[in-house]
């Protein structure tokens, strides 16, 4: 439950309103990606699709149709958010980390 709460907070920090598993896909919205992140998306998630001019991103879930454990799914979604929706750290947090 704590991991899911962290994931929700991470999504909110990236400005995402929806991060939903729908059948065999993950839907992330809004997904307004700059060109550099679109290239990264195509490289890391070749079957991913931007829908309606970036209103949503649809990415097939891992596992080739096999069920994925909740823990693995939360970790995978976290990696996807980190790769495609980076959040810059506040200056105070970055200063604390370097001290």
CSV table of C-alpha atoms in Angstrom, one decimal:
chain,number,residue,atom,x,y,z
A,1,UNK,CA,0.0,0.0,0.0
A,2,UNK,CA,2.9,2.3,0.8
A,3,UNK,CA,4.5,1.7,-2.6
A,4,UNK,CA,1.2,2.5,-4.4
A,5,UNK,CA,0.9,5.8,-2.4
A,6,UNK,CA,4.5,6.7,-3.4
A,7,UNK,CA,3.6,5.9,-7.0
A,8,UNK,CA,0.5,8.1,-6.9
A,9,UNK,CA,2.6,11.0,-5.4
A,10,UNK,CA,5.2,10.5,-8.1
A,11,UNK,CA,2.5,10.6,-10.8
A,12,UNK,CA,1.0,13.8,-9.3
A,13,UNK,CA,4.5,15.4,-9.2
A,14,UNK,CA,4.8,14.8,-12.9
A,15,UNK,CA,1.4,16.4,-13.6
A,16,UNK,CA,-0.3,13.1,-14.5
A,17,UNK,CA,-4.0,12.8,-13.7
A,18,UNK,CA,-4.5,9.2,-14.8
A,19,UNK,CA,-2.2,6.2,-14.4
A,20,UNK,CA,-4.5,3.2,-14.9
A,21,UNK,CA,-4.0,-0.4,-15.9
A,22,UNK,CA,-6.7,-1.2,-18.4
A,23,UNK,CA,-6.7,-4.9,-19.6
A,24,UNK,CA,-3.3,-5.6,-21.1
A,25,UNK,CA,-2.3,-1.9,-21.2
A,26,UNK,CA,-1.3,0.9,-19.0
A,27,UNK,CA,-2.9,4.3,-19.7
A,28,UNK,CA,-1.1,7.5,-18.6
A,29,UNK,CA,-2.7,10.9,-19.1
A,30,UNK,CA,-2.0,13.6,-20.0
A,31,UNK,CA,1.1,12.6,-21.9
A,32,UNK,CA,2.5,15.7,-23.5
A,33,UNK,CA,6.1,14.5,-24.3
A,34,UNK,CA,8.8,16.6,-25.9
A,35,UNK,CA,10.5,15.1,-29.0
A,36,UNK,CA,13.5,13.9,-26.9
A,37,UNK,CA,11.2,11.9,-24.6
A,38,UNK,CA,9.1,10.6,-27.6
A,39,UNK,CA,12.4,9.1,-29.0
A,40,UNK,CA,13.1,7.6,-25.6
A,41,UNK,CA,9.6,6.2,-25.4
A,42,UNK,CA,10.0,4.5,-28.8
A,43,UNK,CA,13.3,3.0,-27.8
A,44,UNK,CA,12.3,1.7,-24.4
A,45,UNK,CA,8.6,0.9,-25.1
A,46,UNK,CA,8.4,0.1,-28.9
A,47,UNK,CA,4.8,-0.9,-28.7
A,48,UNK,CA,3.7,2.2,-26.8
A,49,UNK,CA,1.3,4.6,-28.6
A,50,UNK,CA,0.4,8.2,-28.0
A,51,UNK,CA,-3.3,8.7,-28.4
A,52,UNK,CA,-5.1,11.9,-29.4
A,53,UNK,CA,-2.1,14.1,-29.9
A,54,UNK,CA,-0.6,13.3,-26.6
A,55,UNK,CA,-3.7,13.3,-24.5
A,56,UNK,CA,-2.8,9.8,-23.4
A,57,UNK,CA,0.0,7.3,-23.6
A,58,UNK,CA,-0.9,3.6,-23.9
A,59,UNK,CA,1.8,1.1,-23.1
A,60,UNK,CA,1.4,-2.7,-23.1
A,61,UNK,CA,2.0,-4.2,-19.6
A,62,UNK,CA,5.0,-6.5,-19.2
A,63,UNK,CA,4.6,-10.2,-19.0
A,64,UNK,CA,3.5,-11.3,-22.5
A,65,UNK,CA,0.0,-11.9,-21.2
A,66,UNK,CA,1.1,-13.7,-18.0
A,67,UNK,CA,-0.1,-12.1,-14.8
A,68,UNK,CA,2.4,-9.8,-13.2
A,69,UNK,CA,2.6,-9.6,-9.4
A,70,UNK,CA,1.4,-6.3,-7.8
A,71,UNK,CA,4.9,-5.6,-6.5
A,72,UNK,CA,6.5,-6.1,-9.9
A,73,UNK,CA,3.8,-4.0,-11.6
A,74,UNK,CA,4.2,-1.1,-9.2
A,75,UNK,CA,8.0,-1.2,-9.8
A,76,UNK,CA,7.6,-1.3,-13.6
A,77,UNK,CA,5.2,1.6,-13.6
A,78,UNK,CA,7.7,3.6,-11.4
A,79,UNK,CA,10.4,2.9,-13.9
A,80,UNK,CA,8.2,4.0,-16.8
A,81,UNK,CA,7.4,7.3,-15.0
A,82,UNK,CA,11.0,7.9,-14.2
A,83,UNK,CA,12.0,7.3,-17.8
A,84,UNK,CA,9.3,9.3,-19.6
A,85,UNK,CA,8.0,11.8,-17.0
A,86,UNK,CA,11.1,13.0,-15.1
A,87,UNK,CA,10.6,15.3,-12.2
A,88,UNK,CA,13.3,17.8,-11.3
A,89,UNK,CA,14.2,17.8,-7.6
A,90,UNK,CA,13.7,21.0,-5.7
A,91,UNK,CA,17.0,22.9,-5.1
A,92,UNK,CA,16.8,22.3,-1.3
A,93,UNK,CA,16.5,18.5,-1.8
A,94,UNK,CA,19.4,18.4,-4.2
A,95,UNK,CA,21.6,20.4,-1.7
A,96,UNK,CA,20.6,18.0,1.1
A,97,UNK,CA,21.5,15.0,-1.0
A,98,UNK,CA,25.0,16.4,-1.8
A,99,UNK,CA,25.8,17.3,1.8
